Amino acid sequence: MPLRDNTADHAATDRTFQVDLRGLVDLLSHHLYSSPRVYLRELMQNAVDALTARHAIESHGAFGIRLYADGSVVRVEDDGVGLTEADVHTFLATIGRSSKRAEGIAEQRADFIGQFGIGLLSCFLVADEIHVLSRSARTPDAPAVEWRGRGDGSYTVRTLPASARPRPGTTVTLTPRADAEEWTRPAQVHALARHFGSLLRHPVTFDDGTGGPGAPVNPEPAPWTGTYPTPGARSRALAAYGEEVFGFKPLDTIELDLPAVGLKGIACVLPEAVPAGRRHGHRVHVKGMLLSEQAEEILPEWAFFVRCVVDAESLRPTASRESLYEDDTLAAVRDALAERLRDWIARAAASDPDLLGRFLQAHHLAVKSLAVHDDEILRMLLPWLPFETTDGHCTLDEFARTHRTVLVTSSVEEFRQVAAIASAAGLGVVNGGYTYDRELVHRLPEIRPEATVADLDPATLTAHLDPVDRETELAAAAYLAQARDALAVFDCDVALRTFQPVSAPALLIDSREARHERTRSQLAREQEGGLWGDILGALRQEAPRAQLILNQLNPLVRTAVAIDEPELARTSVEALYGQAAMLSRRPLRPAESSLINRSFLDLLAHALRKDS
């Protein structure tokens, strides 16, 4: 029997999604917008876009935005393009549809701030009802339209006589909930309006209901749009604006201008150092409306020595309009702004050494991180960068004039060990233990071909220490044998040399790599016969032992090598080792800390017995 086709019995039925408006508002408040305060930004943004649309059809006219808040209502009124009854049904009652899609405006969408059609819903973050009264400028004889939307998803629409709104435009009125008072008080509304709209190109005023004249929200245009009598006056105005916005007096201001994307603004150079890698947020306005105060993505990571405030035409905001959409345009803007910062550094290096010096004093680490990856910055600034050397803190250019061969340590610890001895021996050593320093010092010959750079190793240093005469060494042989035996537990050899300064009794030469190898070898011996021991044994390399070099020129050492009492000789060499280890400023191992305590107490006991 053939199977029956049941297709006709189960025909598909088209249905529409049911939207839970309260759930959607909760989603917006907790996941899209960072704070309920954005409701005012969204209302102002819609007003600005309405004005932009009206200018497209009516280029002449004094159009603006008026805000009102008296504690019981918040009202935003604009002289924009307005809405017809059909527009209200189409755009205000359909979630996600933007009025910027209206006929005759679609081709001008790039002129608008908002692009997503959900901004009005943000008002439900602070109110349960939104009242909109609008009259269209496209249809002069059209009636006024009233729309009331409620948080439960219902709305009403009715037409009113034209006298209900004599002029075209839109008025949005909110009656705040009690729990939204924090964001709807008159003073707060005024502060939020200034915060978001200080750079808007249309006039915005605020009225607190006390009967006085409306206070201007954006009385001054962006400082970079103004004309000034002199370059100095312009520079001072930009610096004053940067100080007002960021709360610090900039070391300098860098004017930013990218005509291709309509971006203008300033970068303020921080007057003090910041931790490497710490990125500051930047203030980004889009068409005058503040988008974000924490837009890290506008500059590359290495530019953490500046904070920017910019206004752009062509950058795309995300749906929340609180950050920038990562696309090719943003990447190109980031690269172009980075080039502006490089140009500023180059100008300072070429024409303002005092400014460059103050900048490098505060931000040398940031510049070093940039120079590692940027050959142009390397060539410009490496001679100017400060380094810790055996001649003190100085630039590599100064140091290379005195020392044709520049030696560089691999760690701060190694530099601390050898600095005094190397300086007395006439060796030029640079501390390469800080971030980027060793790599940059090795690139010095690219800037000064006559300079030679080499890593400092124990053999290089010991080669500059003078040997003692044969008779002195023979006389100290017994002491040196006891010293080697006492320090065998630390894999440390002992030698007698003469070196400056005389005040240094001993020098401990011990690289980090050698210590690591000795630790690995010790673990291998302890784990001998097991899998872990075999692995460590396979990794073992021949590494030089540590060296305790005693200074024959030091009076204390000359006295010590003549000691004929075995226990006292052992205690003295342990004390010399402990003192040299502490001077190296490296972390002490538990056995070394114990040795230092024991040798001190033994020497104190010996001195007390001798006195008694």
Coordinates of C-alpha atoms in Angstrom, one line a residue:
M1 CA 0.0 0.0 0.0
P2 CA 1.6 3.3 -1.0
L3 CA 2.5 5.9 1.7
R4 CA 0.1 8.9 1.9
D5 CA 1.5 12.3 1.3
N6 CA 0.6 14.4 4.4
T7 CA 2.2 17.6 3.2
A8 CA -1.2 19.3 2.7
D9 CA -2.2 18.4 6.2
H10 CA 0.8 20.1 7.8
A11 CA 1.2 23.3 5.8
A12 CA 3.7 25.9 7.3
T13 CA 2.2 29.0 8.7
D14 CA 4.1 32.3 8.8
R15 CA 4.2 34.0 12.2
T16 CA 5.8 37.1 13.6
F17 CA 8.1 37.4 16.6
Q18 CA 6.5 38.6 19.8
V19 CA 8.7 41.2 21.6
D20 CA 8.7 41.5 25.3
L21 CA 9.5 45.2 25.6
R22 CA 10.3 45.0 29.3
G23 CA 12.8 42.2 28.7
L24 CA 14.3 44.2 25.8
V25 CA 14.7 47.2 28.0
D26 CA 16.4 45.1 30.7
L27 CA 18.7 43.7 28.1
L28 CA 19.6 47.2 27.0
S29 CA 20.3 48.5 30.5
H30 CA 22.4 45.5 31.6
H31 CA 24.2 44.5 28.4
L32 CA 24.2 47.3 25.7
Y33 CA 24.4 50.6 27.6
S34 CA 26.9 51.2 30.3
S35 CA 24.6 53.4 32.4
P36 CA 21.1 54.8 32.4
R37 CA 22.6 58.3 31.8
V38 CA 22.8 57.5 28.1
Y39 CA 19.1 58.2 27.7
L40 CA 19.9 61.9 27.4
R41 CA 22.7 61.3 24.9
E42 CA 20.2 59.3 22.7
L43 CA 17.6 62.0 22.9
M44 CA 20.1 64.7 22.0
Q45 CA 21.5 62.5 19.2
N46 CA 18.1 62.0 17.7
A47 CA 17.6 65.8 17.9
V48 CA 20.9 66.5 16.1
D49 CA 20.0 64.0 13.4
A50 CA 16.6 65.6 12.9
L51 CA 18.3 69.0 12.5
T52 CA 20.7 67.5 10.0
A53 CA 17.8 66.2 8.0
R54 CA 16.0 69.6 8.1
H55 CA 19.2 71.3 6.9
A56 CA 19.1 68.9 3.9
I57 CA 15.8 70.3 2.8
E58 CA 16.0 73.8 4.2
S59 CA 19.6 75.1 4.2
H60 CA 18.8 78.5 5.8
G61 CA 17.4 78.9 9.2
A62 CA 18.3 79.2 12.9
F63 CA 17.6 75.8 14.2
G64 CA 18.6 74.5 17.6
I65 CA 17.9 72.2 20.6
R66 CA 16.4 73.1 23.9
L67 CA 16.5 71.0 27.1
Y68 CA 14.2 71.4 30.1
A69 CA 14.3 69.7 33.5
D70 CA 12.6 70.8 36.6
G71 CA 12.7 67.6 38.7
S72 CA 9.3 66.4 37.6
V73 CA 9.8 66.2 33.8
V74 CA 12.7 66.0 31.3
R75 CA 12.1 67.5 27.9
V76 CA 14.1 67.7 24.7
E77 CA 12.8 69.9 21.9
D78 CA 14.4 70.4 18.5
D79 CA 13.6 72.4 15.3
G80 CA 14.4 69.3 13.2
V81 CA 12.6 67.7 10.3
G82 CA 9.8 66.3 12.4
L83 CA 7.5 63.3 11.8
T84 CA 4.1 62.8 10.0
E85 CA 1.5 60.4 11.4
A86 CA 2.8 57.7 8.9
D87 CA 6.4 58.3 10.1
V88 CA 5.3 57.8 13.7
H89 CA 3.6 54.5 12.9
T90 CA 6.6 53.4 10.9
F91 CA 9.5 54.5 13.0
L92 CA 8.5 55.0 16.6
A93 CA 6.4 51.8 16.9
T94 CA 8.8 49.5 15.1
I95 CA 11.8 48.4 17.2
G96 CA 15.0 48.5 15.3
R97 CA 13.8 50.7 12.4
S98 CA 15.6 54.0 12.1
S99 CA 13.9 57.1 10.8
K100 CA 17.1 57.8 8.9
R101 CA 15.8 55.2 6.4
A102 CA 13.0 57.6 5.4
E103 CA 12.5 58.3 1.8
G104 CA 14.8 61.1 0.5
I105 CA 17.2 60.7 3.5
A106 CA 18.8 57.3 2.9
E107 CA 21.4 58.7 0.6
Q108 CA 22.5 61.1 3.4
R109 CA 22.8 58.6 6.2
A110 CA 26.5 59.2 6.6
D111 CA 25.6 62.7 7.9
F112 CA 23.7 61.2 10.9
I113 CA 25.1 60.1 14.2
G114 CA 22.6 57.3 15.0
Q115 CA 22.3 54.4 12.6
F116 CA 20.5 51.7 14.6
G117 CA 17.0 52.9 15.4
I118 CA 16.9 51.7 19.0
G119 CA 18.0 54.9 20.8
L120 CA 14.5 55.9 21.9
L121 CA 14.2 52.7 23.9
S122 CA 16.9 54.0 26.3
C123 CA 14.4 56.4 27.7
F124 CA 12.7 53.4 29.3
L125 CA 15.7 53.2 31.6
V126 CA 14.5 56.2 33.5
A127 CA 10.8 56.5 32.7
D128 CA 7.8 54.3 32.2
E129 CA 6.3 56.5 29.4
I130 CA 7.7 58.4 26.5
H131 CA 5.6 61.3 25.1
V132 CA 6.5 62.6 21.6
L133 CA 4.9 65.6 20.0
S134 CA 6.1 66.2 16.4
R135 CA 5.2 68.2 13.3
S136 CA 6.8 67.5 9.9
A137 CA 8.8 70.2 8.0
R138 CA 8.4 68.3 4.8
T139 CA 4.7 68.7 4.8
P140 CA 4.0 72.3 5.9
D141 CA 0.2 71.8 6.3
A142 CA 0.5 68.5 8.1
P143 CA -1.1 68.3 11.6
A144 CA 0.9 67.8 14.8
V145 CA 1.2 64.1 15.9
E146 CA 1.2 62.9 19.4
W147 CA 2.7 59.5 20.3
R148 CA 2.8 57.9 23.7
G149 CA 4.8 54.8 24.2
R150 CA 4.8 52.8 27.4
G151 CA 7.2 50.3 29.0
D152 CA 4.7 47.4 28.7
G153 CA 4.9 47.6 24.9
S154 CA 1.7 49.5 24.2
Y155 CA 1.4 52.9 22.5
T156 CA -1.2 55.4 21.3
V157 CA -1.1 57.8 18.4
R158 CA -3.4 60.8 17.6
T159 CA -3.3 63.9 15.4
L160 CA -3.7 67.3 16.9
P161 CA -4.3 70.7 15.3
A162 CA -1.2 72.4 13.9
S163 CA -1.5 75.0 16.7
A164 CA -0.5 72.2 19.2
R165 CA 3.0 72.7 17.8
P166 CA 3.3 75.9 15.8
R167 CA 6.7 75.2 14.4
P168 CA 8.1 72.0 12.8
G169 CA 10.2 69.8 15.0
T170 CA 9.9 67.3 17.8
T171 CA 9.4 67.5 21.5
V172 CA 10.2 64.4 23.7
T173 CA 8.9 64.5 27.3
L174 CA 9.7 62.0 30.0
T175 CA 8.2 61.7 33.4
P176 CA 11.0 60.1 35.4
R177 CA 10.5 57.2 37.8
A178 CA 11.4 57.7 41.4
D179 CA 14.4 55.3 41.1
A180 CA 15.8 57.4 38.3
E181 CA 16.2 60.7 40.2
E182 CA 20.0 60.3 40.2
W183 CA 19.9 60.9 36.4
T184 CA 17.0 63.3 36.0
R185 CA 17.6 66.1 38.5
P186 CA 18.0 69.4 36.8
A187 CA 21.7 69.8 37.7
Q188 CA 22.5 66.3 36.6
V189 CA 20.6 66.8 33.3
H190 CA 22.6 70.0 32.6
A191 CA 25.9 68.2 33.5
L192 CA 25.1 65.3 31.2
A193 CA 24.1 67.6 28.4
R194 CA 27.5 69.4 28.7
H195 CA 29.3 66.1 29.0
F196 CA 27.8 64.6 25.9
G197 CA 27.2 67.7 23.8
S198 CA 29.9 70.2 24.5
L199 CA 31.2 70.0 20.9
L200 CA 27.9 69.8 19.0
R201 CA 27.7 72.1 16.0
H202 CA 24.1 73.1 16.6
P203 CA 23.2 75.5 19.5
V204 CA 21.9 73.7 22.6
T205 CA 20.4 75.4 25.7
F206 CA 19.2 74.2 29.0
D207 CA 16.3 75.5 31.2
D208 CA 15.9 74.4 34.8
G209 CA 12.4 75.8 35.2
T210 CA 13.4 78.7 37.5
G211 CA 12.4 81.3 35.0
G212 CA 15.8 82.5 34.0
P213 CA 17.2 82.5 30.5
G214 CA 18.3 79.2 29.1
A215 CA 22.0 78.4 29.8
P216 CA 24.1 77.5 26.8
V217 CA 25.3 73.9 26.8
N218 CA 27.9 74.3 24.1
P219 CA 28.8 78.0 24.2
E220 CA 32.2 77.6 22.7
P221 CA 33.1 75.7 19.5
A222 CA 35.9 73.1 19.6
P223 CA 39.2 75.1 20.1
W224 CA 40.8 73.6 17.0
T225 CA 38.1 75.1 14.8
G226 CA 38.9 78.7 15.9
T227 CA 41.3 81.3 14.5
Y228 CA 44.0 82.9 16.6
P229 CA 46.2 85.9 16.2
T230 CA 49.4 83.9 16.6
P231 CA 50.6 80.3 16.6
G232 CA 51.5 80.8 20.3
A233 CA 48.0 81.9 21.2
R234 CA 46.6 78.8 19.4
S235 CA 49.0 76.5 21.2
R236 CA 48.0 78.0 24.6
A237 CA 44.3 77.7 23.8
L238 CA 44.7 74.0 22.9
A239 CA 46.8 73.4 26.0
A240 CA 44.1 75.1 28.2
Y241 CA 41.4 72.9 26.6
G242 CA 43.4 69.8 27.2
E243 CA 44.0 70.8 30.9
E244 CA 40.2 71.4 31.3
V245 CA 39.3 68.1 29.8
F246 CA 41.9 65.8 31.3
G247 CA 42.8 67.6 34.6
F248 CA 46.6 67.9 34.0
K249 CA 48.7 70.5 32.3
P250 CA 50.1 68.9 29.1
L251 CA 53.8 68.8 28.5
D252 CA 52.9 69.7 25.0
T253 CA 49.8 69.4 22.7
I254 CA 49.9 67.8 19.3
E255 CA 47.3 69.0 16.8
L256 CA 45.6 66.2 14.9
D257 CA 44.0 66.7 11.5
L258 CA 42.9 63.9 9.1
P259 CA 40.8 65.5 6.4
A260 CA 40.1 62.2 4.7
V261 CA 37.9 61.1 7.6
G262 CA 37.0 64.5 8.9
L263 CA 38.9 64.1 12.1
K264 CA 40.3 67.0 14.2
G265 CA 41.5 67.2 17.7
I266 CA 44.6 67.2 20.0
A267 CA 46.9 64.8 21.7
C268 CA 48.0 65.9 25.1
V269 CA 51.5 64.7 26.2
L270 CA 51.4 63.5 29.8
P271 CA 53.8 65.4 32.0
E272 CA 54.6 62.4 34.1
A273 CA 55.6 58.8 33.4
V274 CA 53.0 56.1 33.4
P275 CA 53.6 52.3 33.8
A276 CA 54.7 50.6 30.6
G277 CA 51.8 49.0 28.8
R278 CA 49.2 51.0 30.7
R279 CA 46.8 52.4 28.1
H280 CA 44.7 55.5 28.7
G281 CA 41.3 56.0 27.3
H282 CA 40.8 58.7 24.8
R283 CA 37.7 61.0 24.3
V284 CA 36.2 60.4 20.9
H285 CA 33.3 62.5 19.6
V286 CA 31.4 61.6 16.4
K287 CA 30.0 64.6 14.6
G288 CA 30.3 66.6 17.9
M289 CA 28.5 64.0 20.1
L290 CA 30.7 62.3 22.8
L291 CA 31.0 58.7 21.9
S292 CA 33.4 57.4 24.5
E293 CA 35.9 58.6 27.1
Q294 CA 37.7 55.3 27.1
A295 CA 38.4 54.6 23.4
E296 CA 41.7 52.8 23.7
E297 CA 41.5 51.6 20.1
I298 CA 42.0 55.0 18.5
L299 CA 45.8 54.8 19.1
P300 CA 48.4 52.0 19.0
E301 CA 49.5 50.4 22.3
W302 CA 52.9 52.1 22.3
A303 CA 51.3 55.6 22.5
F304 CA 50.5 55.5 26.2
F305 CA 52.3 58.8 26.8
V306 CA 49.4 60.8 25.3
R307 CA 45.7 61.3 25.8
C308 CA 43.6 62.4 22.9
V309 CA 40.3 64.2 22.4
V310 CA 39.1 64.1 18.8
D311 CA 36.0 64.8 16.8
A312 CA 35.5 62.7 13.7
E313 CA 33.0 62.4 10.8
S314 CA 33.5 59.0 9.4
L315 CA 34.3 56.7 12.3
R316 CA 31.6 54.1 12.9
P317 CA 30.1 53.6 16.4
T318 CA 28.9 50.2 17.7
A319 CA 25.3 49.6 18.4
S320 CA 25.6 51.0 21.9
R321 CA 27.4 54.1 20.5
E322 CA 29.8 53.9 23.4
S323 CA 32.8 52.5 21.4
L324 CA 34.2 52.4 17.9
Y325 CA 33.6 49.6 15.4
E326 CA 36.8 47.9 14.4
D327 CA 37.1 48.2 10.6
D328 CA 39.5 49.2 7.9
T329 CA 38.7 52.9 8.5
L330 CA 39.6 52.7 12.2
A331 CA 42.8 50.9 11.4
A332 CA 43.8 53.5 8.9
V333 CA 43.0 56.3 11.4
R334 CA 45.1 54.6 14.0
D335 CA 48.1 54.3 11.7
A336 CA 47.7 58.0 10.6
L337 CA 47.5 59.2 14.2
A338 CA 50.6 57.2 15.1
E339 CA 52.4 58.9 12.2
R340 CA 51.4 62.3 13.7
L341 CA 53.0 61.3 17.0
R342 CA 56.2 60.2 15.3
D343 CA 56.3 63.5 13.4
W344 CA 56.0 65.4 16.7
I345 CA 58.9 63.4 18.2
A346 CA 61.0 64.1 15.1
R347 CA 60.3 67.9 15.3
A348 CA 61.2 68.0 19.0
A349 CA 64.4 66.2 18.3
A350 CA 65.3 68.6 15.5
S351 CA 64.3 71.9 16.9
D352 CA 63.4 71.8 20.6
P353 CA 66.1 69.9 22.6
D354 CA 64.7 71.3 25.9
L355 CA 61.2 69.9 25.2
L356 CA 62.7 66.6 24.0
G357 CA 64.7 66.3 27.2
R358 CA 61.7 66.9 29.4
F359 CA 59.7 64.4 27.3
L360 CA 62.4 61.7 27.5
Q361 CA 62.9 62.3 31.2
A362 CA 59.2 61.4 31.8
H363 CA 58.6 58.9 29.0
H364 CA 61.9 57.2 28.1
L365 CA 60.5 53.8 28.6
A366 CA 57.6 54.4 26.2
V367 CA 60.1 55.8 23.6
K368 CA 62.4 52.8 24.1
S369 CA 59.5 50.4 23.4
L370 CA 58.8 52.3 20.2
A371 CA 62.4 52.5 19.1
V372 CA 62.8 48.7 19.4
H373 CA 60.2 48.3 16.6
D374 CA 60.6 51.5 14.7
D375 CA 63.9 52.1 12.9
E376 CA 63.1 55.8 12.2
I377 CA 62.5 56.5 15.9
L378 CA 65.6 54.5 16.7
R379 CA 67.8 56.6 14.5
M380 CA 66.3 59.9 15.8
L381 CA 66.2 59.2 19.5
L382 CA 68.7 56.4 20.5
P383 CA 71.5 59.0 20.9
W384 CA 69.3 61.0 23.3
L385 CA 67.9 58.2 25.4
P386 CA 69.2 57.9 29.0
F387 CA 70.8 54.7 30.3
E388 CA 72.4 53.6 33.5
T389 CA 76.1 53.2 33.0
T390 CA 79.4 53.1 35.0
D391 CA 79.6 56.8 34.3
G392 CA 76.2 57.4 35.8
H393 CA 73.0 58.1 34.0
C394 CA 73.8 59.5 30.6
T395 CA 72.9 59.2 27.0
L396 CA 74.5 56.6 24.8
D397 CA 75.9 59.3 22.5
E398 CA 77.8 60.8 25.5
F399 CA 78.9 57.4 26.7
A400 CA 80.1 56.2 23.3
R401 CA 82.4 59.3 23.0
T402 CA 84.3 58.2 26.1
H403 CA 84.2 54.4 25.6
R404 CA 84.9 53.1 22.1
T405 CA 83.9 49.6 23.3
V406 CA 80.6 49.6 25.1
L407 CA 80.0 46.5 27.3
V408 CA 76.4 45.7 28.3
T409 CA 75.2 43.4 31.1
S410 CA 72.3 41.0 30.7
S411 CA 70.7 41.8 34.0
V412 CA 70.5 44.6 36.6
E413 CA 72.0 42.2 39.1
E414 CA 75.2 41.7 37.0
F415 CA 75.6 45.4 36.6
R416 CA 75.4 45.9 40.4
Q417 CA 78.1 43.3 40.9
V418 CA 80.6 44.8 38.5
A419 CA 79.8 48.5 38.3
A420 CA 82.3 49.8 40.9
I421 CA 85.1 47.5 39.8
A422 CA 84.5 48.1 36.1
S423 CA 84.5 51.9 36.5
A424 CA 87.7 51.8 38.4
A425 CA 89.2 49.6 35.7
G426 CA 88.2 52.1 33.0
L427 CA 85.6 49.8 31.5
G428 CA 82.5 51.3 30.0
V429 CA 79.5 49.2 31.1
V430 CA 75.8 49.8 30.4
N431 CA 73.1 48.2 32.6
G432 CA 71.2 46.1 30.1
G433 CA 68.9 44.6 32.6
Y434 CA 66.0 47.0 32.2
T435 CA 63.2 46.5 29.6
Y436 CA 64.5 47.1 26.1
D437 CA 67.9 48.4 27.2
R438 CA 70.1 45.5 26.1
E439 CA 68.5 45.2 22.7
L440 CA 68.8 49.0 22.1
V441 CA 72.5 49.2 23.2
H442 CA 73.4 46.4 20.7
R443 CA 71.9 48.6 18.0
L444 CA 74.2 51.5 18.8
P445 CA 76.6 50.7 15.9
E446 CA 73.7 51.3 13.5
I447 CA 73.8 55.0 14.6
R448 CA 77.5 55.3 15.5
P449 CA 79.4 52.8 13.2
E450 CA 82.7 53.6 15.1
A451 CA 81.3 52.2 18.3
T452 CA 81.7 48.5 19.3
V453 CA 79.2 46.8 21.6
A454 CA 79.7 43.5 23.4
D455 CA 78.1 41.5 26.2
L456 CA 80.0 41.7 29.5
D457 CA 81.0 38.2 30.7
P458 CA 83.1 37.3 33.8
A459 CA 86.2 36.6 31.6
T460 CA 86.1 40.2 30.3
L461 CA 86.1 41.6 33.7
T462 CA 88.6 39.3 35.3
A463 CA 91.0 40.0 32.4
H464 CA 91.2 43.6 33.7
L465 CA 92.1 42.6 37.2
D466 CA 95.8 42.6 37.9
P467 CA 97.4 39.3 39.2
V468 CA 99.4 39.4 42.5
D469 CA 103.1 38.5 42.5
R470 CA 104.2 34.9 42.9
E471 CA 105.5 35.3 46.4
T472 CA 102.2 36.9 47.7
E473 CA 100.2 34.1 46.1
L474 CA 102.4 31.4 47.6
A475 CA 102.1 33.0 51.0
A476 CA 98.2 33.1 50.7
A477 CA 98.0 29.5 49.3
A478 CA 97.0 27.9 52.5
Y479 CA 94.3 30.5 53.2
L480 CA 93.0 30.2 49.6
A481 CA 92.8 26.4 49.9
Q482 CA 90.7 26.7 53.1
A483 CA 88.5 29.3 51.4
R484 CA 87.8 27.1 48.4
D485 CA 86.9 24.3 50.7
A486 CA 84.6 26.5 52.8
L487 CA 82.8 27.8 49.7
A488 CA 82.6 24.5 47.8
V489 CA 79.0 24.1 48.9
F490 CA 78.2 27.2 46.8
D491 CA 80.2 26.0 43.7
C492 CA 82.4 29.0 44.2
D493 CA 86.1 29.3 43.4
V494 CA 88.4 31.8 45.2
A495 CA 91.2 33.9 43.6
L496 CA 93.5 36.7 44.8
R497 CA 93.9 39.8 42.6
T498 CA 94.5 43.5 42.9
F499 CA 91.9 46.0 41.7
Q500 CA 90.4 49.3 42.4
P501 CA 88.8 50.7 44.4
V502 CA 90.9 49.7 47.4
S503 CA 87.8 49.9 49.7
A504 CA 86.3 46.9 48.0
P505 CA 87.5 43.8 49.8
A506 CA 86.0 41.2 47.5
L507 CA 84.1 40.8 44.2
L508 CA 81.6 38.0 43.6
I509 CA 81.2 37.2 39.9
D510 CA 78.3 34.9 39.3
S511 CA 75.9 35.0 36.3
R512 CA 72.3 34.1 36.5
E513 CA 72.8 31.4 33.9
A514 CA 75.5 29.8 35.9
R515 CA 73.4 29.7 39.0
H516 CA 70.5 28.2 37.1
E517 CA 72.8 25.5 35.7
R518 CA 74.2 24.7 39.2
T519 CA 70.6 24.4 40.5
R520 CA 69.7 22.1 37.7
S521 CA 72.8 19.9 38.3
Q522 CA 72.0 19.7 42.0
L523 CA 68.4 18.6 41.3
A524 CA 69.7 16.0 38.8
R525 CA 72.0 14.6 41.5
E526 CA 69.2 14.5 44.0
Q527 CA 66.9 12.8 41.5
E528 CA 69.6 10.5 40.1
G529 CA 68.1 7.3 38.7
G530 CA 64.6 8.6 38.1
L531 CA 63.0 9.9 35.0
W532 CA 63.2 13.6 36.2
G533 CA 66.8 13.1 37.0
D534 CA 67.5 11.7 33.5
I535 CA 65.7 14.7 31.9
L536 CA 67.7 17.2 34.0
G537 CA 70.9 15.4 33.2
A538 CA 70.2 15.6 29.5
L539 CA 69.8 19.3 29.8
R540 CA 72.9 19.8 31.8
Q541 CA 75.6 22.1 30.3
E542 CA 79.1 23.0 31.4
A543 CA 78.8 26.3 33.2
P544 CA 81.5 28.4 34.9
R545 CA 81.6 28.3 38.6
A546 CA 81.1 31.5 40.7
Q547 CA 84.2 33.3 41.6
L548 CA 85.0 35.2 44.8
I549 CA 87.9 37.5 43.9
L550 CA 89.7 38.9 46.9
N551 CA 91.4 42.3 46.6
Q552 CA 95.0 42.1 47.8
L553 CA 95.1 45.9 48.0
N554 CA 92.4 45.9 50.7
P555 CA 93.9 46.0 54.3
L556 CA 91.2 43.6 55.6
V557 CA 92.0 41.0 53.0
R558 CA 95.8 41.3 53.6
T559 CA 95.1 40.6 57.3
A560 CA 92.7 37.7 56.5
V561 CA 95.1 35.8 54.2
A562 CA 97.7 35.8 57.0
I563 CA 95.4 34.0 59.5
D564 CA 96.8 30.6 60.5
E565 CA 93.9 29.5 62.7
P566 CA 91.7 27.2 60.5
E567 CA 88.3 28.0 62.0
L568 CA 88.9 31.8 62.0
A569 CA 90.2 31.6 58.4
R570 CA 87.0 29.7 57.4
T571 CA 84.8 32.2 59.2
S572 CA 86.6 35.2 57.6
V573 CA 86.2 33.9 54.1
E574 CA 82.5 33.1 54.8
A575 CA 82.0 36.7 56.0
L576 CA 83.8 38.1 52.8
Y577 CA 81.6 35.9 50.6
G578 CA 78.4 37.1 52.4
Q579 CA 79.4 40.7 52.1
A580 CA 80.2 40.4 48.4
A581 CA 76.8 38.5 47.9
M582 CA 74.9 41.3 49.6
L583 CA 76.7 44.0 47.5
S584 CA 75.6 42.2 44.3
R585 CA 72.0 42.9 45.3
R586 CA 70.7 39.6 44.0
P587 CA 68.3 37.6 46.0
L588 CA 70.1 35.5 48.7
R589 CA 69.5 31.8 48.9
P590 CA 68.6 30.4 52.3
A591 CA 72.0 28.8 52.7
E592 CA 73.7 32.1 52.0
S593 CA 71.5 34.0 54.5
S594 CA 72.4 31.3 57.1
L595 CA 76.1 31.7 56.3
I596 CA 76.0 35.4 56.8
N597 CA 74.3 35.2 60.2
R598 CA 76.6 32.4 61.3
S599 CA 79.8 34.1 60.2
F600 CA 78.8 37.4 61.9
L601 CA 78.1 35.6 65.2
D602 CA 81.3 33.6 65.0
L603 CA 83.4 36.8 64.3
L604 CA 81.6 38.6 67.2
A605 CA 82.3 35.6 69.5
H606 CA 86.0 35.5 68.5
A607 CA 86.3 39.3 69.1
L608 CA 84.8 39.0 72.5
R609 CA 87.0 36.0 73.5
K610 CA 90.1 38.0 72.4
D611 CA 89.1 41.1 74.4
S612 CA 88.5 39.0 77.5

